[in-house]
PDB file of C-alpha atoms and ligand atoms in Angstrom:
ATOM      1  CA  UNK L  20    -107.836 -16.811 -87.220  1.00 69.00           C
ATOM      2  CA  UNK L  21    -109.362 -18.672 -90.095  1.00 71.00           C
ATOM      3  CA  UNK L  22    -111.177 -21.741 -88.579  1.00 67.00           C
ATOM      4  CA  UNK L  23    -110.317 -24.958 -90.980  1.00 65.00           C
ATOM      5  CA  UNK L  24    -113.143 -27.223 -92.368  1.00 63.00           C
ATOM      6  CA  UNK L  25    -113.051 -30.246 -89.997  1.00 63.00           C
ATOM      7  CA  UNK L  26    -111.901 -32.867 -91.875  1.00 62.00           C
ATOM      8  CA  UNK L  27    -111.064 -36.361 -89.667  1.00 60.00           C
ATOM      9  CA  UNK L  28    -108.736 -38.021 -91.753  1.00 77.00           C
ATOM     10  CA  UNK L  29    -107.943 -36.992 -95.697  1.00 90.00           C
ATOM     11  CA  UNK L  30    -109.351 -38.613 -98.290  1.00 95.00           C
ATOM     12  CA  UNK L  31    -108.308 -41.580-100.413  1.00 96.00           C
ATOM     13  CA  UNK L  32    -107.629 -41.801-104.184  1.00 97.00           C
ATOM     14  CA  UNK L  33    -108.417 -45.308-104.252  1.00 97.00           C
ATOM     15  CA  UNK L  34    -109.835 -47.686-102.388  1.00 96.00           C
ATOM     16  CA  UNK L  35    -112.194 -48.516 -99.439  1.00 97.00           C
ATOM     17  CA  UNK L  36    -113.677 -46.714 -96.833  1.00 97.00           C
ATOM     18  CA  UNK L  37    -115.516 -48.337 -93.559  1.00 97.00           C
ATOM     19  CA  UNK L  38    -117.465 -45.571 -92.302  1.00 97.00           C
ATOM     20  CA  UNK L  39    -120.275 -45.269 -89.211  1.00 97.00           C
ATOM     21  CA  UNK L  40    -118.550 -48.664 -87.410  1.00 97.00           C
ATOM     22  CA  UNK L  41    -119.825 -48.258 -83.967  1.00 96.00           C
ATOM     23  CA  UNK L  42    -117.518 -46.093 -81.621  1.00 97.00           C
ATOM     24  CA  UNK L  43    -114.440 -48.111 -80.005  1.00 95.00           C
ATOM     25  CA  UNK L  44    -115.237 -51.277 -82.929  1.00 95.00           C
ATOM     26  CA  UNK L  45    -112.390 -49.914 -85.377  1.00 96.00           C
ATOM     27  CA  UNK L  46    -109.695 -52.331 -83.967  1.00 94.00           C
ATOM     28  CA  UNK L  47    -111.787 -55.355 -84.182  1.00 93.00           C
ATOM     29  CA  UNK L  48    -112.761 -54.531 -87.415  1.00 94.00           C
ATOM     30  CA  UNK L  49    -108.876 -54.532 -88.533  1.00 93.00           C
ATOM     31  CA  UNK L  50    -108.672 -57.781 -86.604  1.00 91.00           C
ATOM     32  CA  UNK L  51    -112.030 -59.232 -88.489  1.00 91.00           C
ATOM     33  CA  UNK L  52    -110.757 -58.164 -91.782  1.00 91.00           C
ATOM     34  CA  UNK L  53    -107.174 -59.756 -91.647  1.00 87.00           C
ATOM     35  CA  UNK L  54    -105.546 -55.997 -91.831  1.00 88.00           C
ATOM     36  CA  UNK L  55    -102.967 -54.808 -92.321  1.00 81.00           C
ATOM     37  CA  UNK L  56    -102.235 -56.789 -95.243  1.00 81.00           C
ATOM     38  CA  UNK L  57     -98.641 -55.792 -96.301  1.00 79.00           C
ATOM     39  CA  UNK L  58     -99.744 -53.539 -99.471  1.00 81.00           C
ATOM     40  CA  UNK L  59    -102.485 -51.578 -97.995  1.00 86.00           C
ATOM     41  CA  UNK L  60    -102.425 -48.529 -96.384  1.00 93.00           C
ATOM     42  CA  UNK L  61    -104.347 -48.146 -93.634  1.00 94.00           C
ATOM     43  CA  UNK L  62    -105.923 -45.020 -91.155  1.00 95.00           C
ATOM     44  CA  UNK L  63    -108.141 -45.132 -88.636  1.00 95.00           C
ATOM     45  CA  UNK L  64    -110.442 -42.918 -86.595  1.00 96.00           C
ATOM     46  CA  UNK L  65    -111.584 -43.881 -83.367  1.00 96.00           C
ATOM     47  CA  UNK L  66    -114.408 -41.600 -81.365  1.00 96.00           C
ATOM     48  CA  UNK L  67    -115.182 -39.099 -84.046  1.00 95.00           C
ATOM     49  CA  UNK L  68    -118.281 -36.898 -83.855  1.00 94.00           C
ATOM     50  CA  UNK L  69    -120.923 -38.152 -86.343  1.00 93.00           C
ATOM     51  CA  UNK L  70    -124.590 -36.769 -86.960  1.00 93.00           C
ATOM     52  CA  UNK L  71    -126.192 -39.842 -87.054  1.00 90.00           C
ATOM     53  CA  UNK L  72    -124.509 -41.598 -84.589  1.00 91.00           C
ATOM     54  CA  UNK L  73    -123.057 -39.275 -81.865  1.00 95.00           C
ATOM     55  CA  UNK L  74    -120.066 -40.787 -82.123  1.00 97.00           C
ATOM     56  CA  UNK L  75    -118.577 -43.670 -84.388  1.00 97.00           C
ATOM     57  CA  UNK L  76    -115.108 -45.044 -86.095  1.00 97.00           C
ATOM     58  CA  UNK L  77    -113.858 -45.070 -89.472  1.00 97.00           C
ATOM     59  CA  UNK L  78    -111.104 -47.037 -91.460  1.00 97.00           C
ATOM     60  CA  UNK L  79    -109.500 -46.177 -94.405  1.00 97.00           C
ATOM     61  CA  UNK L  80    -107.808 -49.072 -96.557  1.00 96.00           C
ATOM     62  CA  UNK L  81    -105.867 -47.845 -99.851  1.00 95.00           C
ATOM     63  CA  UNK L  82    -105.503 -49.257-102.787  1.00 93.00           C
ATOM     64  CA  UNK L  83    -108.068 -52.480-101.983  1.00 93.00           C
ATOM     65  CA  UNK L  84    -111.540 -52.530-102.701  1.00 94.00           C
ATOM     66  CA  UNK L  85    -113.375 -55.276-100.420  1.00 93.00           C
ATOM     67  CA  UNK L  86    -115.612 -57.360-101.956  1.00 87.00           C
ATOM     68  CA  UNK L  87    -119.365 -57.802-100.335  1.00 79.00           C
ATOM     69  CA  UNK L  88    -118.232 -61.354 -99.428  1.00 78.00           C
ATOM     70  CA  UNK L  89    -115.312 -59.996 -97.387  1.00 84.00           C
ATOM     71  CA  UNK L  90    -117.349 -56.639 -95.573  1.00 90.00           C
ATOM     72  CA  UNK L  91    -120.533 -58.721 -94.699  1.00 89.00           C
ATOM     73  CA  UNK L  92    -118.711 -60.323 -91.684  1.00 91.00           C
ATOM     74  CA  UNK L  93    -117.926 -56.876 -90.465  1.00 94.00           C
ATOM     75  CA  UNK L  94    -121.659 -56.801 -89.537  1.00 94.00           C
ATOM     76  CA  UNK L  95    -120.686 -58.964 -86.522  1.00 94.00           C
ATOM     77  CA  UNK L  96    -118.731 -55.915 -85.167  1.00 94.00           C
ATOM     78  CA  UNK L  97    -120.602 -52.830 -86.483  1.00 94.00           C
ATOM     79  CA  UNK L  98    -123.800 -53.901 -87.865  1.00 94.00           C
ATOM     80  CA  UNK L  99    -124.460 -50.144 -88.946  1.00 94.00           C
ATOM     81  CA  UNK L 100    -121.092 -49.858 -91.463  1.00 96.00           C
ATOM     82  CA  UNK L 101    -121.380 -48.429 -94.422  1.00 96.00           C
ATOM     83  CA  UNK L 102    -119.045 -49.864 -96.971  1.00 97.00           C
ATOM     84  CA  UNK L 103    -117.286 -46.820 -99.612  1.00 97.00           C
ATOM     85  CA  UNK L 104    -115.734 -47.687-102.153  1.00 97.00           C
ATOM     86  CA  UNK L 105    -113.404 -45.156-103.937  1.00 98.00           C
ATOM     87  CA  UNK L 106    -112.217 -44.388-107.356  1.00 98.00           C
ATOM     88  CA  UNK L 107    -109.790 -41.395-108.021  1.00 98.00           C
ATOM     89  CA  UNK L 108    -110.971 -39.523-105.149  1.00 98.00           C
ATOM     90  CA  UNK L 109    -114.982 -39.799-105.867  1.00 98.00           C
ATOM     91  CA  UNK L 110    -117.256 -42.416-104.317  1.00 98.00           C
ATOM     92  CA  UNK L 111    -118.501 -45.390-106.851  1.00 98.00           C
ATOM     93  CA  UNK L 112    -120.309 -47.472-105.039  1.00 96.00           C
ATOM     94  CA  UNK L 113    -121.533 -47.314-101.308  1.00 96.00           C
ATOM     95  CA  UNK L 114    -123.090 -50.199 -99.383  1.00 95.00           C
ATOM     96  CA  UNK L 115    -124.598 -51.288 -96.244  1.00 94.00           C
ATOM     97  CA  UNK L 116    -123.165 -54.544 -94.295  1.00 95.00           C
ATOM     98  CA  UNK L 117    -125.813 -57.334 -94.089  1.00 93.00           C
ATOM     99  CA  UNK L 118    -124.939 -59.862 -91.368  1.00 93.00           C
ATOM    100  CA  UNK L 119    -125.614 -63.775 -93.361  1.00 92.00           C
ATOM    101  CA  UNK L 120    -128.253 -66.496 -91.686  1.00 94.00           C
ATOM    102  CA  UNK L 121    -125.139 -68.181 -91.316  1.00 95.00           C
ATOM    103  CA  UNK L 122    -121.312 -67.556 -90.312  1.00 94.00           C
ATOM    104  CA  UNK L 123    -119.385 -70.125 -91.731  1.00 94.00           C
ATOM    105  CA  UNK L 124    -115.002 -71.234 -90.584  1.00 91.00           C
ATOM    106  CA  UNK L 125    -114.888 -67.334 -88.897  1.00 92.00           C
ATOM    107  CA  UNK L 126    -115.735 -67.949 -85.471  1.00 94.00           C
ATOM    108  CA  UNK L 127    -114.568 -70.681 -83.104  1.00 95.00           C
ATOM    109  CA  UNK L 128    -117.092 -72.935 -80.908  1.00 96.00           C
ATOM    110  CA  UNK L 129    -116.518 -71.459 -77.420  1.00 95.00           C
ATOM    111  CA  UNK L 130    -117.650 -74.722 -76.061  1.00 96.00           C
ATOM    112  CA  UNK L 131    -114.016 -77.196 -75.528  1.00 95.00           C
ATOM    113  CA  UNK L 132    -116.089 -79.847 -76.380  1.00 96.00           C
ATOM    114  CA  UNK L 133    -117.505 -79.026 -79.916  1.00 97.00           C
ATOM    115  CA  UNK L 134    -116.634 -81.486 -82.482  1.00 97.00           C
ATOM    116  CA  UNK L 135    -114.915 -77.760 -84.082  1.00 97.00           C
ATOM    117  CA  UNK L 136    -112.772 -78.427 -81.104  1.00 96.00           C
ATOM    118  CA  UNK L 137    -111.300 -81.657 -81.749  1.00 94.00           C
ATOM    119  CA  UNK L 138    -108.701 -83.202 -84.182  1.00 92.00           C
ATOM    120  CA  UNK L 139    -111.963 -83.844 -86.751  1.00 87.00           C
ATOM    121  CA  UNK L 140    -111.364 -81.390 -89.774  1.00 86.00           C
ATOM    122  CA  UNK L 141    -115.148 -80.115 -89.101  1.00 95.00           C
ATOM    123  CA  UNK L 142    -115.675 -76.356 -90.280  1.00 95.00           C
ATOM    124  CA  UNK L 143    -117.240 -74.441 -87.603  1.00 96.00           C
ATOM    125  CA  UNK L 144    -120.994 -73.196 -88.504  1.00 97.00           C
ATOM    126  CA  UNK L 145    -123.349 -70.549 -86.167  1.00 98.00           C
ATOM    127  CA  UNK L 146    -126.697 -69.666 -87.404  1.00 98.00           C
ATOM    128  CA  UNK L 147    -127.524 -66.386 -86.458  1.00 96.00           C
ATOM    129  CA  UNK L 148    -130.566 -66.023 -83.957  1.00 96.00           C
ATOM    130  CA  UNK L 149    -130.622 -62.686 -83.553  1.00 95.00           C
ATOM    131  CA  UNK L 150    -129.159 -59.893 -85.410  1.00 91.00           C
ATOM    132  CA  UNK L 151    -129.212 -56.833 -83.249  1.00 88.00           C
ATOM    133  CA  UNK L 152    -127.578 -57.401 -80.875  1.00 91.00           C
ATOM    134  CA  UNK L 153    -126.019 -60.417 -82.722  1.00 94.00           C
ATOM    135  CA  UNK L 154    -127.042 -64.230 -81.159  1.00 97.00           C
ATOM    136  CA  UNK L 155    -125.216 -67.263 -82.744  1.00 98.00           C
ATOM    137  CA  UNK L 156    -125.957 -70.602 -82.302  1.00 98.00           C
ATOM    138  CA  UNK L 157    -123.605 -73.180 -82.975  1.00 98.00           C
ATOM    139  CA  UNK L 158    -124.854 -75.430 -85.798  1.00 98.00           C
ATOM    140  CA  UNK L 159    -122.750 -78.994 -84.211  1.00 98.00           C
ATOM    141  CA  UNK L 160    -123.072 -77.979 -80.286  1.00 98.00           C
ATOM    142  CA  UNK L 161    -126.016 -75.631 -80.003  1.00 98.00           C
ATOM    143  CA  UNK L 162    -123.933 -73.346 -77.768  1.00 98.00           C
ATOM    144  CA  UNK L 163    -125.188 -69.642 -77.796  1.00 98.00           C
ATOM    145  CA  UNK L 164    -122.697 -67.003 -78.508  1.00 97.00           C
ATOM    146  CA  UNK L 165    -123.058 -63.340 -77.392  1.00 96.00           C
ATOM    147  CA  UNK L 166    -121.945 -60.130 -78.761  1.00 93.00           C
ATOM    148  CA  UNK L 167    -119.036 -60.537 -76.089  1.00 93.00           C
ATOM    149  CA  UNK L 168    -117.848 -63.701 -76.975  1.00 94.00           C
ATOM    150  CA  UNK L 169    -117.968 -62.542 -80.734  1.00 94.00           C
ATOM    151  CA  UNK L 170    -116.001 -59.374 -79.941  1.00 91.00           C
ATOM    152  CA  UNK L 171    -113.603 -61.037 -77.625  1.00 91.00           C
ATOM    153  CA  UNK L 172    -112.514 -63.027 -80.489  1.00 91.00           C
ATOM    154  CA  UNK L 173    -111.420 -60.611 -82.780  1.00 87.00           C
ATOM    155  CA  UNK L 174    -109.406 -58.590 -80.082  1.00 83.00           C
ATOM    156  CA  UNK L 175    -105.960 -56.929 -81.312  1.00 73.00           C
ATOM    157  CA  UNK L 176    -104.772 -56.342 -77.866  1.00 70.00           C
TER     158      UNK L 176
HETATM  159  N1  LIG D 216    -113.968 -40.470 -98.245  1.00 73.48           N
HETATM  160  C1  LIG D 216    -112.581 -40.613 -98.333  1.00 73.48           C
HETATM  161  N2  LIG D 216    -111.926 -40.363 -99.490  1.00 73.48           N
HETATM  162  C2  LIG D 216    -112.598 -39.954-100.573  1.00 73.48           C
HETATM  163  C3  LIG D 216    -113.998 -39.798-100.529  1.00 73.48           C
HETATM  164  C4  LIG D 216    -114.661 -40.062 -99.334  1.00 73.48           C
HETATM  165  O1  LIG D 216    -111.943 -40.983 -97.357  1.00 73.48           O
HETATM  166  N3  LIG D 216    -111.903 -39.702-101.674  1.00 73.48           N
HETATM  167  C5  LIG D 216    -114.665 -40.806 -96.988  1.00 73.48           C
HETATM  168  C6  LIG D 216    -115.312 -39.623 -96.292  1.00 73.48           C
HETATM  169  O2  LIG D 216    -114.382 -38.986 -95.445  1.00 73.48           O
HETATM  170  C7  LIG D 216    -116.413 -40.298 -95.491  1.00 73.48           C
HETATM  171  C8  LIG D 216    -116.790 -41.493 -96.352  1.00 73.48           C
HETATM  172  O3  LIG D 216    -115.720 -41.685 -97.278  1.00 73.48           O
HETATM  173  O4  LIG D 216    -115.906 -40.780 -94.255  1.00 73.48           O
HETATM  174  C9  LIG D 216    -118.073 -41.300 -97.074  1.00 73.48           C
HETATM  175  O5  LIG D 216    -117.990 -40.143 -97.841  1.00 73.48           O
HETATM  176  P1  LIG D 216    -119.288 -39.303 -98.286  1.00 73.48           P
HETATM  177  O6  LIG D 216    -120.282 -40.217 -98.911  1.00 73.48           O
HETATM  178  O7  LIG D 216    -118.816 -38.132 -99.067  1.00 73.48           O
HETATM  179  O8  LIG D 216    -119.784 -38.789 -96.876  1.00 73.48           O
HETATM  180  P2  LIG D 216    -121.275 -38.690 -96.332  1.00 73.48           P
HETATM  181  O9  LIG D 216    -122.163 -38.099 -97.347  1.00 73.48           O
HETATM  182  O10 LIG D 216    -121.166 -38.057 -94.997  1.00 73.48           O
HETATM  183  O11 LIG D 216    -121.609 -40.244 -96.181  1.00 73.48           O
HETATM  184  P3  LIG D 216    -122.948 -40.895 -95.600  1.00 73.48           P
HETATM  185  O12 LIG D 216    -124.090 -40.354 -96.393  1.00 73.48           O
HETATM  186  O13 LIG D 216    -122.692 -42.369 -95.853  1.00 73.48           O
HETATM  187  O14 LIG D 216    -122.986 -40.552 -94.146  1.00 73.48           O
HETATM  188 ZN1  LIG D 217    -120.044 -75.808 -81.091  1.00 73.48          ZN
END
């Protein structure tokens, strides 16, 4: 029997591809991103075997090409993504994601008694302390926030 060249999920005419997000990330990058948006078509593969990596996820959006403002806050989730984006089948432009000095109105204060917290329209502001593995600090509180916390915020389940 003929053995088929592998191929994970097919490819898209148009659009954008997320590729090398770390293993088991896939779902919070959907959740980062604000997907699925009612338009786009969307596929996902969780766990596949990659060279580089071992093992790592992918995401397939059709039809949408994210801009670099939108993909750079995927670096809190998979700060090794590599951003495709796709044009009648062929690759135009490929990218890295570059995590910002500072993460501004995406991430909530963990701490109940931020000033983010209360009634006061205040936008919520981390500087980041570390990048790999990612350390916030809030900018109004000072609290720290982990990897964890990050992750656990942009949970679809
Ligand atoms: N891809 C796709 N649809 C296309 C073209 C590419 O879904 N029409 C996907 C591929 O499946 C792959 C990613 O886009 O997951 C990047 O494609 P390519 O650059 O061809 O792969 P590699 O060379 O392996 O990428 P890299 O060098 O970034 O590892
Ligand atoms: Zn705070």
């Amino acid at each position: 029997m003929k053995t088929p060249k592998e191929l994970k999920v097919k490819p898209i005419r148009n659009g954008t591809v997320i590729d090398h997000i770390t293993a088991n990330k896939a779902l919070n990058v959907i959740k980062i991103l604000e997907l699925p948006s009612e338009k786009s078509a969307v596929t996902i593969a969780m766990n596949v075997h990659s060279s580089k990596m071992g093992s790592k996820d992918i995401v397939k959006i059709e039809g949408r090409e994210l801009k670099s403002g939108e993909v750079d806050k995927i670096a809190l989730i998979a700060p090794n993504a590599t951003i495709n984006i796709v044009r009648e089948y062929e690759i135009v432009d490929k990218s890295e994601v570059h995590l910002p000095d500072e993460i501004k109105n995406i991430l909530e204060c963990p701490n109940p008694n931020c000033i983010t917290n209360t009634d006061e329209p205040v936008e919520t502001r981390f500087s980041v302390i570390e990048k790999e593995p990612v350390i916030l600090r809030c900018y109004h509180c000072e609290r720290i926030m982990t990897k964890e916390d990050i992750e656990a915020q942009f949970k679809l389940f």
